Amino acid sequence: MSRTLILASNNQGKLKEFSALLSSINFDVHAQGEFNVPEAEEPHVTFVENAIAKARHAARLTGKPALADDSGVCVNALGGAPGVYSARYAGEPKSDQRNNEKLIADLSAHVDKSAYYYCVLVFVRHADDPQPVIAEGRWNGEMLAEPRGQGGFGYDAYFWLPEQQKTAAELTAEEKNRLSHRGQALRALIEKLR
């Protein structure tokens, strides 16, 4: 018997990734938009605070358990930027292309291109859950000046993985689920939920 779980996002890439992995523990994942839940405010400067706010928002408006992630790319030479502002790094409206252009321009004067994707997942049983389940993942790499690959989304085409000799956008969906920050966090979350 599968249980309904609200994903506090309308990102189809995330919905696909989460659905694939959470079906193993009998969760039927639905984007919050299916329940007419608007995007939550993300006023915080940390990933965990934003993820908690988004999970509680979705749970409050649907009356169902909710899962939120807050993730982004953190570039060491830029003091961790874009970080929590990854989706809106170049301003509104959100644009992967403009975000990538801004990041590459901001990084052009720096020798250190090291970066990492970071993800925090928060699962709440209900809106006022006093013990949210929290898991995190970190995926190390480097930023390239030119995109490579057609897969993924966000900064994936610029995120170089030295061990794989590929960008995140050149990985198969299976490889990305196994290696990524989100995949790591989701596996940790599944272990905690079991």
Coordinates of N, CA and C in Angstrom, one line a residue:
M1 N 0.8 -1.2 0.0 CA 0.0 0.0 0.0 C 0.9 1.2 0.0
S2 N 0.8 2.0 -1.1 CA 1.7 3.2 -1.1 C 1.0 4.4 -0.4
R3 N 1.9 5.2 0.1 CA 1.4 6.4 0.8 C 1.7 7.7 0.0
T4 N 0.8 8.6 0.0 CA 1.0 9.9 -0.7 C 2.0 10.7 0.0
L5 N 3.0 11.3 -0.7 CA 4.0 12.2 -0.2 C 4.0 13.4 -1.1
I6 N 3.9 14.6 -0.5 CA 4.0 15.8 -1.3 C 5.4 16.3 -1.4
L7 N 5.9 16.5 -2.6 CA 7.2 17.1 -2.9 C 7.0 18.6 -2.9
A8 N 7.7 19.3 -2.0 CA 7.5 20.7 -1.9 C 8.3 21.4 -3.1
S9 N 7.9 21.1 -4.3 CA 8.6 21.6 -5.5 C 7.7 21.3 -6.7
N10 N 7.9 22.0 -7.8 CA 7.3 21.6 -9.0 C 8.3 21.3 -10.1
N11 N 9.5 21.1 -9.7 CA 10.6 20.8 -10.6 C 10.5 19.4 -11.0
Q12 N 10.3 19.2 -12.3 CA 10.0 17.9 -12.9 C 11.2 17.0 -12.8
G13 N 12.4 17.6 -12.9 CA 13.7 16.8 -12.7 C 13.8 16.2 -11.3
K14 N 13.5 17.0 -10.3 CA 13.5 16.5 -8.9 C 12.4 15.5 -8.7
L15 N 11.2 15.7 -9.2 CA 10.1 14.8 -9.1 C 10.4 13.4 -9.6
K16 N 11.0 13.4 -10.8 CA 11.4 12.1 -11.4 C 12.5 11.4 -10.5
E17 N 13.5 12.1 -10.1 CA 14.5 11.5 -9.2 C 14.0 11.0 -7.9
F18 N 13.1 11.8 -7.2 CA 12.6 11.4 -5.9 C 11.6 10.2 -6.1
S19 N 10.8 10.3 -7.1 CA 9.8 9.2 -7.3 C 10.5 7.9 -7.5
A20 N 11.5 7.9 -8.4 CA 12.2 6.6 -8.6 C 12.8 6.0 -7.4
L21 N 13.4 6.8 -6.5 CA 14.0 6.2 -5.3 C 13.0 6.0 -4.2
L22 N 12.0 6.8 -4.0 CA 11.1 6.7 -2.9 C 10.0 5.6 -3.1
S23 N 9.8 5.2 -4.4 CA 8.9 4.1 -4.6 C 9.3 2.8 -3.9
S24 N 10.6 2.7 -3.6 CA 11.2 1.5 -3.0 C 10.7 1.3 -1.6
I25 N 10.2 2.4 -1.0 CA 9.7 2.3 0.4 C 8.2 2.8 0.4
N26 N 7.5 2.5 -0.7 CA 6.1 2.6 -0.9 C 5.5 4.1 -0.7
F27 N 6.3 5.0 -1.2 CA 5.8 6.4 -1.3 C 5.4 6.7 -2.7
D28 N 4.2 7.3 -2.9 CA 3.8 7.8 -4.2 C 4.0 9.3 -4.1
V29 N 5.0 9.8 -4.8 CA 5.4 11.2 -4.7 C 4.6 12.1 -5.7
H30 N 4.0 13.2 -5.2 CA 3.3 14.1 -6.1 C 3.9 15.5 -5.9
A31 N 4.0 16.3 -7.0 CA 4.5 17.7 -6.9 C 3.4 18.5 -6.2
Q32 N 3.8 19.5 -5.4 CA 2.9 20.3 -4.7 C 1.9 21.0 -5.6
G33 N 2.2 21.3 -6.8 CA 1.4 21.9 -7.8 C 0.1 21.2 -8.1
E34 N 0.2 19.8 -8.0 CA -1.0 19.0 -8.2 C -2.1 19.3 -7.1
F35 N -1.7 19.8 -6.0 CA -2.6 20.2 -4.9 C -2.8 21.7 -4.8
N36 N -2.4 22.4 -5.8 CA -2.5 23.9 -5.9 C -1.7 24.6 -4.8
V37 N -0.6 24.0 -4.4 CA 0.2 24.6 -3.3 C 1.2 25.6 -4.0
P38 N 1.1 26.9 -3.7 CA 2.1 27.8 -4.3 C 3.5 27.6 -3.7
E39 N 4.5 28.1 -4.3 CA 5.9 28.0 -3.8 C 6.0 28.7 -2.5
A40 N 6.7 28.2 -1.6 CA 6.9 28.8 -0.3 C 8.0 29.9 -0.4
E41 N 7.9 30.8 0.6 CA 9.0 31.8 0.7 C 10.3 31.0 1.1
E42 N 11.4 31.5 0.6 CA 12.7 31.0 1.1 C 13.6 32.1 1.6
P43 N 13.2 32.6 2.7 CA 13.9 33.8 3.2 C 15.2 33.6 4.0
H44 N 15.5 32.3 4.2 CA 16.7 32.0 5.0 C 18.0 31.9 4.3
V45 N 19.1 32.0 5.1 CA 20.4 32.0 4.5 C 21.1 30.6 4.5
T46 N 20.3 29.6 5.1 CA 20.9 28.3 5.2 C 19.9 27.3 4.4
F47 N 20.5 26.3 3.9 CA 19.8 25.3 3.2 C 18.7 24.6 4.1
V48 N 19.1 24.3 5.3 CA 18.3 23.5 6.2 C 17.0 24.3 6.6
E49 N 17.2 25.6 6.9 CA 16.1 26.4 7.3 C 15.1 26.6 6.1
N50 N 15.6 26.7 4.9 CA 14.7 26.9 3.8 C 13.9 25.6 3.5
A51 N 14.6 24.4 3.6 CA 14.0 23.1 3.4 C 12.9 22.9 4.4
I52 N 13.2 23.2 5.7 CA 12.1 23.0 6.7 C 10.9 23.9 6.4
A53 N 11.2 25.2 6.0 CA 10.1 26.1 5.7 C 9.2 25.5 4.6
K54 N 9.9 25.0 3.5 CA 9.1 24.5 2.4 C 8.3 23.2 2.7
A55 N 8.9 22.3 3.5 CA 8.2 21.1 3.9 C 7.0 21.4 4.7
R56 N 7.2 22.3 5.7 CA 6.0 22.6 6.6 C 4.9 23.3 5.8
H57 N 5.3 24.2 4.8 CA 4.3 24.9 4.0 C 3.5 23.9 3.2
A58 N 4.1 22.9 2.5 CA 3.4 21.9 1.7 C 2.5 21.1 2.6
A59 N 3.0 20.6 3.7 CA 2.3 19.8 4.6 C 1.0 20.5 5.2
R60 N 1.2 21.8 5.5 CA 0.2 22.6 6.1 C -1.0 22.8 5.1
L61 N -0.7 23.0 3.8 CA -1.7 23.3 2.8 C -2.3 22.0 2.2
T62 N -1.7 20.8 2.4 CA -2.3 19.6 1.9 C -2.8 18.6 3.0
G63 N -2.3 18.8 4.2 CA -2.7 17.8 5.3 C -2.0 16.5 5.1
K64 N -0.9 16.4 4.3 CA -0.2 15.2 4.0 C 1.3 15.3 4.4
P65 N 2.0 14.2 4.5 CA 3.4 14.3 4.8 C 4.1 15.0 3.6
A66 N 5.1 15.7 3.9 CA 5.8 16.4 2.8 C 7.3 16.3 2.9
L67 N 7.9 16.4 1.7 CA 9.4 16.3 1.6 C 9.9 17.5 0.8
A68 N 10.9 18.2 1.4 CA 11.4 19.4 0.7 C 12.9 19.2 0.6
D69 N 13.5 19.7 -0.5 CA 14.9 19.8 -0.5 C 15.3 21.2 -0.7
D70 N 16.5 21.6 -0.2 CA 17.1 22.8 -0.6 C 18.5 22.5 -1.0
S71 N 18.8 22.8 -2.2 CA 20.1 22.4 -2.7 C 20.7 23.5 -3.6
G72 N 21.9 23.4 -3.9 CA 22.6 24.4 -4.8 C 24.0 24.0 -4.9
V73 N 24.6 24.8 -5.8 CA 26.1 24.7 -6.0 C 26.8 25.7 -5.2
C74 N 27.9 25.3 -4.6 CA 28.7 26.2 -3.7 C 30.1 26.2 -4.3
V75 N 30.5 27.4 -4.7 CA 31.8 27.6 -5.3 C 32.8 28.1 -4.3
N76 N 33.9 27.4 -4.0 CA 34.8 27.8 -3.0 C 35.4 29.2 -3.2
A77 N 35.9 29.5 -4.4 CA 36.5 30.8 -4.7 C 35.5 32.0 -4.5
L78 N 34.2 31.7 -4.5 CA 33.2 32.7 -4.3 C 32.6 32.7 -2.9
G79 N 33.3 32.1 -2.0 CA 32.8 32.1 -0.6 C 31.6 31.3 -0.4
G80 N 31.4 30.3 -1.3 CA 30.2 29.4 -1.2 C 29.0 29.8 -2.0
A81 N 29.2 31.0 -2.7 CA 28.1 31.4 -3.7 C 28.1 30.5 -4.9
P82 N 27.0 30.3 -5.5 CA 25.7 31.0 -5.2 C 24.9 30.3 -4.1
G83 N 25.3 29.1 -3.6 CA 24.7 28.6 -2.4 C 23.2 28.5 -2.5
V84 N 22.5 29.0 -1.4 CA 21.0 29.0 -1.3 C 20.4 29.8 -2.4
Y85 N 21.2 30.7 -3.1 CA 20.6 31.5 -4.1 C 20.8 30.9 -5.5
S86 N 21.2 29.6 -5.6 CA 21.5 29.0 -6.9 C 20.4 29.1 -7.9
A87 N 19.2 28.9 -7.6 CA 18.1 28.9 -8.5 C 17.8 30.4 -9.1
R88 N 18.2 31.4 -8.3 CA 17.9 32.7 -8.6 C 19.2 33.6 -8.7
Y89 N 20.3 33.0 -8.9 CA 21.6 33.7 -8.9 C 21.6 34.9 -9.8
A90 N 21.0 34.8 -10.9 CA 21.0 35.9 -11.9 C 19.7 36.8 -11.8
G91 N 18.9 36.6 -10.7 CA 17.7 37.3 -10.5 C 16.5 36.6 -11.0
E92 N 15.4 37.4 -11.0 CA 14.1 36.9 -11.5 C 13.8 37.3 -12.9
P93 N 13.1 36.6 -13.7 CA 12.6 35.2 -13.4 C 13.8 34.2 -13.4
K94 N 13.6 33.1 -12.8 CA 14.6 32.0 -12.7 C 15.0 31.6 -14.1
S95 N 16.3 31.5 -14.4 CA 16.8 31.1 -15.7 C 18.1 30.3 -15.5
D96 N 18.2 29.0 -15.9 CA 19.4 28.3 -15.8 C 20.5 28.9 -16.6
Q97 N 20.1 29.3 -17.8 CA 21.1 29.9 -18.7 C 21.7 31.2 -18.1
R98 N 20.9 32.1 -17.6 CA 21.5 33.3 -17.1 C 22.2 33.0 -15.8
N99 N 21.8 32.1 -15.0 CA 22.5 31.7 -13.8 C 23.9 31.2 -14.1
N100 N 24.0 30.3 -15.1 CA 25.3 29.8 -15.5 C 26.2 30.9 -16.1
E101 N 25.6 31.8 -16.9 CA 26.4 32.8 -17.4 C 27.0 33.7 -16.3
K102 N 26.2 34.0 -15.3 CA 26.7 34.9 -14.2 C 27.8 34.1 -13.4
L103 N 27.5 32.9 -13.1 CA 28.5 32.1 -12.4 C 29.9 32.0 -13.1
I104 N 29.8 31.7 -14.4 CA 31.1 31.6 -15.1 C 31.8 33.0 -15.2
A105 N 31.0 34.0 -15.4 CA 31.6 35.4 -15.4 C 32.2 35.7 -14.0
D106 N 31.5 35.4 -12.9 CA 32.0 35.7 -11.6 C 33.3 34.9 -11.2
L107 N 33.4 33.7 -11.8 CA 34.5 32.8 -11.5 C 35.7 33.0 -12.4
S108 N 35.5 33.8 -13.5 CA 36.5 33.9 -14.6 C 37.9 34.4 -14.0
A109 N 37.9 35.3 -13.0 CA 39.1 35.8 -12.5 C 39.8 34.9 -11.5
H110 N 39.2 33.8 -11.1 CA 39.7 32.9 -10.1 C 40.4 31.7 -10.7
V111 N 41.5 31.3 -10.1 CA 42.2 30.1 -10.5 C 41.5 28.9 -9.9
D112 N 41.1 28.9 -8.7 CA 40.4 27.8 -8.0 C 39.0 27.7 -8.5
K113 N 38.7 26.6 -9.2 CA 37.4 26.3 -9.8 C 36.6 25.2 -9.0
S114 N 37.2 24.8 -7.8 CA 36.5 23.8 -7.1 C 35.2 24.2 -6.6
A115 N 34.3 23.2 -6.6 CA 32.9 23.5 -6.2 C 32.2 22.2 -5.7
Y116 N 31.1 22.4 -5.0 CA 30.3 21.2 -4.7 C 28.9 21.5 -4.7
Y117 N 28.1 20.5 -5.1 CA 26.7 20.5 -4.9 C 26.3 20.1 -3.5
Y118 N 25.4 20.8 -2.9 CA 25.0 20.4 -1.5 C 23.5 20.3 -1.5
C119 N 23.0 19.3 -0.8 CA 21.5 19.1 -0.7 C 21.1 18.8 0.8
V120 N 20.1 19.4 1.2 CA 19.5 19.0 2.5 C 18.0 18.6 2.2
L121 N 17.6 17.5 2.7 CA 16.3 17.0 2.6 C 15.6 17.0 3.9
V122 N 14.3 17.5 3.9 CA 13.6 17.5 5.2 C 12.2 16.8 4.9
F123 N 11.9 15.8 5.7 CA 10.7 15.1 5.7 C 9.9 15.4 6.9
V124 N 8.6 15.9 6.8 CA 7.8 16.1 7.9 C 6.5 15.2 7.8
R125 N 6.1 14.7 8.9 CA 4.9 13.8 8.9 C 3.6 14.7 8.8
H126 N 3.7 15.9 9.4 CA 2.6 16.9 9.3 C 3.3 18.3 9.5
A127 N 2.5 19.3 9.4 CA 3.0 20.7 9.3 C 3.8 21.0 10.6
D128 N 3.3 20.5 11.8 CA 3.9 20.9 13.0 C 4.8 19.8 13.6
D129 N 5.2 18.9 12.8 CA 6.1 17.8 13.2 C 7.3 18.3 14.0
P130 N 7.4 18.0 15.3 CA 8.5 18.5 16.1 C 9.8 17.8 15.8
Q131 N 9.8 16.7 15.1 CA 11.0 16.0 14.8 C 11.1 15.7 13.3
P132 N 11.4 16.8 12.5 CA 11.5 16.5 11.1 C 12.7 15.6 10.8
V133 N 12.6 14.8 9.8 CA 13.7 13.9 9.5 C 14.6 14.6 8.5
I134 N 15.9 14.8 8.8 CA 16.8 15.6 8.0 C 18.0 14.7 7.5
A135 N 18.3 14.9 6.2 CA 19.4 14.1 5.6 C 20.1 15.1 4.7
E136 N 21.4 14.9 4.5 CA 22.2 15.8 3.6 C 23.2 15.0 2.7
G137 N 23.6 15.6 1.6 CA 24.6 15.0 0.7 C 25.4 16.1 0.1
R138 N 26.7 15.7 -0.2 CA 27.6 16.7 -0.8 C 28.3 16.0 -2.0
W139 N 28.4 16.7 -3.1 CA 29.0 16.1 -4.3 C 30.1 17.1 -4.8
N140 N 31.4 16.6 -4.7 CA 32.5 17.5 -5.1 C 32.8 17.5 -6.5
G141 N 33.2 18.6 -7.1 CA 33.6 18.7 -8.5 C 34.3 20.0 -8.7
E142 N 34.3 20.5 -10.0 CA 34.9 21.7 -10.4 C 34.0 22.4 -11.5
M143 N 34.1 23.7 -11.6 CA 33.3 24.4 -12.6 C 34.1 24.6 -13.8
L144 N 33.4 24.3 -15.0 CA 34.0 24.5 -16.3 C 33.6 25.8 -16.9
A145 N 34.3 26.4 -17.8 CA 33.9 27.6 -18.4 C 33.0 27.4 -19.6
E146 N 33.0 26.1 -20.1 CA 32.1 25.8 -21.3 C 31.3 24.6 -20.9
P147 N 30.0 24.6 -21.3 CA 29.1 23.5 -21.0 C 29.5 22.2 -21.8
R148 N 29.2 21.1 -21.1 CA 29.3 19.8 -21.8 C 28.2 18.9 -21.4
G149 N 27.5 18.2 -22.4 CA 26.5 17.3 -22.1 C 25.1 17.9 -22.2
Q150 N 24.1 17.0 -22.4 CA 22.7 17.4 -22.6 C 21.8 17.1 -21.5
G151 N 22.2 16.3 -20.6 CA 21.3 15.8 -19.5 C 21.3 16.8 -18.3
G152 N 20.5 16.4 -17.3 CA 20.5 17.2 -16.1 C 19.8 18.5 -16.2
F153 N 20.0 19.4 -15.2 CA 19.4 20.7 -15.2 C 20.3 21.6 -14.4
G154 N 19.9 22.8 -14.3 CA 20.7 23.8 -13.4 C 22.1 23.9 -13.9
Y155 N 23.1 23.7 -13.1 CA 24.5 23.9 -13.4 C 25.2 22.6 -13.9
D156 N 24.4 21.6 -14.1 CA 25.0 20.3 -14.4 C 26.0 20.2 -15.6
A157 N 25.7 21.0 -16.7 CA 26.6 21.0 -17.8 C 27.9 21.6 -17.6
Y158 N 28.1 22.4 -16.5 CA 29.3 23.1 -16.1 C 30.0 22.4 -14.9
F159 N 29.4 21.4 -14.4 CA 29.9 20.8 -13.1 C 30.7 19.5 -13.5
W160 N 32.0 19.7 -13.5 CA 33.0 18.6 -13.9 C 33.3 17.7 -12.8
L161 N 33.3 16.4 -13.1 CA 33.6 15.4 -12.1 C 34.9 14.7 -12.5
P162 N 36.0 15.1 -11.9 CA 37.3 14.5 -12.3 C 37.4 13.0 -12.3
E163 N 36.8 12.3 -11.3 CA 36.8 10.9 -11.2 C 36.1 10.2 -12.4
Q164 N 35.0 10.8 -12.8 CA 34.2 10.2 -13.9 C 34.7 10.7 -15.3
Q165 N 35.5 11.8 -15.3 CA 35.9 12.5 -16.5 C 34.7 12.9 -17.4
K166 N 33.7 13.4 -16.7 CA 32.4 13.8 -17.3 C 31.8 15.0 -16.5
T167 N 30.9 15.7 -17.1 CA 30.1 16.7 -16.3 C 28.9 15.9 -15.8
A168 N 28.2 16.5 -14.9 CA 27.0 15.9 -14.4 C 26.0 15.8 -15.5
A169 N 26.0 16.6 -16.5 CA 25.1 16.6 -17.6 C 25.4 15.4 -18.6
E170 N 26.6 14.8 -18.4 CA 27.0 13.7 -19.3 C 26.7 12.4 -18.7
L171 N 26.3 12.4 -17.4 CA 26.0 11.1 -16.7 C 24.6 10.6 -17.2
T172 N 24.4 9.2 -17.1 CA 23.1 8.7 -17.3 C 22.3 9.0 -16.0
A173 N 21.0 8.9 -16.1 CA 20.1 9.1 -14.9 C 20.5 8.2 -13.8
E174 N 20.9 7.0 -14.1 CA 21.2 6.0 -13.0 C 22.5 6.4 -12.4
E175 N 23.5 6.9 -13.2 CA 24.8 7.3 -12.6 C 24.6 8.5 -11.7
K176 N 23.8 9.5 -12.2 CA 23.5 10.7 -11.4 C 22.9 10.4 -10.1
N177 N 21.8 9.5 -10.1 CA 21.1 9.1 -8.9 C 22.1 8.5 -7.9
R178 N 23.1 7.7 -8.4 CA 24.0 7.0 -7.5 C 25.0 8.0 -6.9
L179 N 25.5 9.0 -7.7 CA 26.6 9.8 -7.3 C 26.2 11.1 -6.7
S180 N 25.1 11.7 -7.1 CA 24.8 13.1 -6.8 C 24.5 13.4 -5.3
H181 N 24.6 14.6 -5.0 CA 24.3 15.2 -3.7 C 22.9 14.8 -3.3
R182 N 21.9 14.9 -4.2 CA 20.5 14.6 -3.9 C 20.4 13.1 -3.8
G183 N 21.1 12.3 -4.6 CA 21.0 10.8 -4.4 C 21.6 10.4 -3.1
Q184 N 22.7 11.0 -2.7 CA 23.3 10.7 -1.4 C 22.3 11.0 -0.2
A185 N 21.7 12.2 -0.3 CA 20.8 12.6 0.7 C 19.6 11.8 0.8
L186 N 19.1 11.4 -0.4 CA 17.9 10.6 -0.5 C 18.1 9.2 0.1
R187 N 19.2 8.6 -0.2 CA 19.5 7.3 0.4 C 19.6 7.4 1.9
A188 N 20.3 8.4 2.4 CA 20.4 8.6 3.8 C 19.0 8.8 4.4
L189 N 18.1 9.6 3.8 CA 16.8 9.8 4.2 C 16.0 8.5 4.3
I190 N 16.1 7.7 3.2 CA 15.4 6.4 3.1 C 15.8 5.5 4.3
E191 N 17.1 5.5 4.6 CA 17.5 4.6 5.7 C 16.9 5.1 7.0
K192 N 16.8 6.4 7.2 CA 16.2 7.0 8.4 C 14.7 6.7 8.5
L193 N 14.0 6.7 7.3 CA 12.6 6.5 7.3 C 12.3 5.0 7.5
R194 N 13.2 4.1 7.1 CA 12.9 2.7 7.3 C 12.9 2.4 8.7

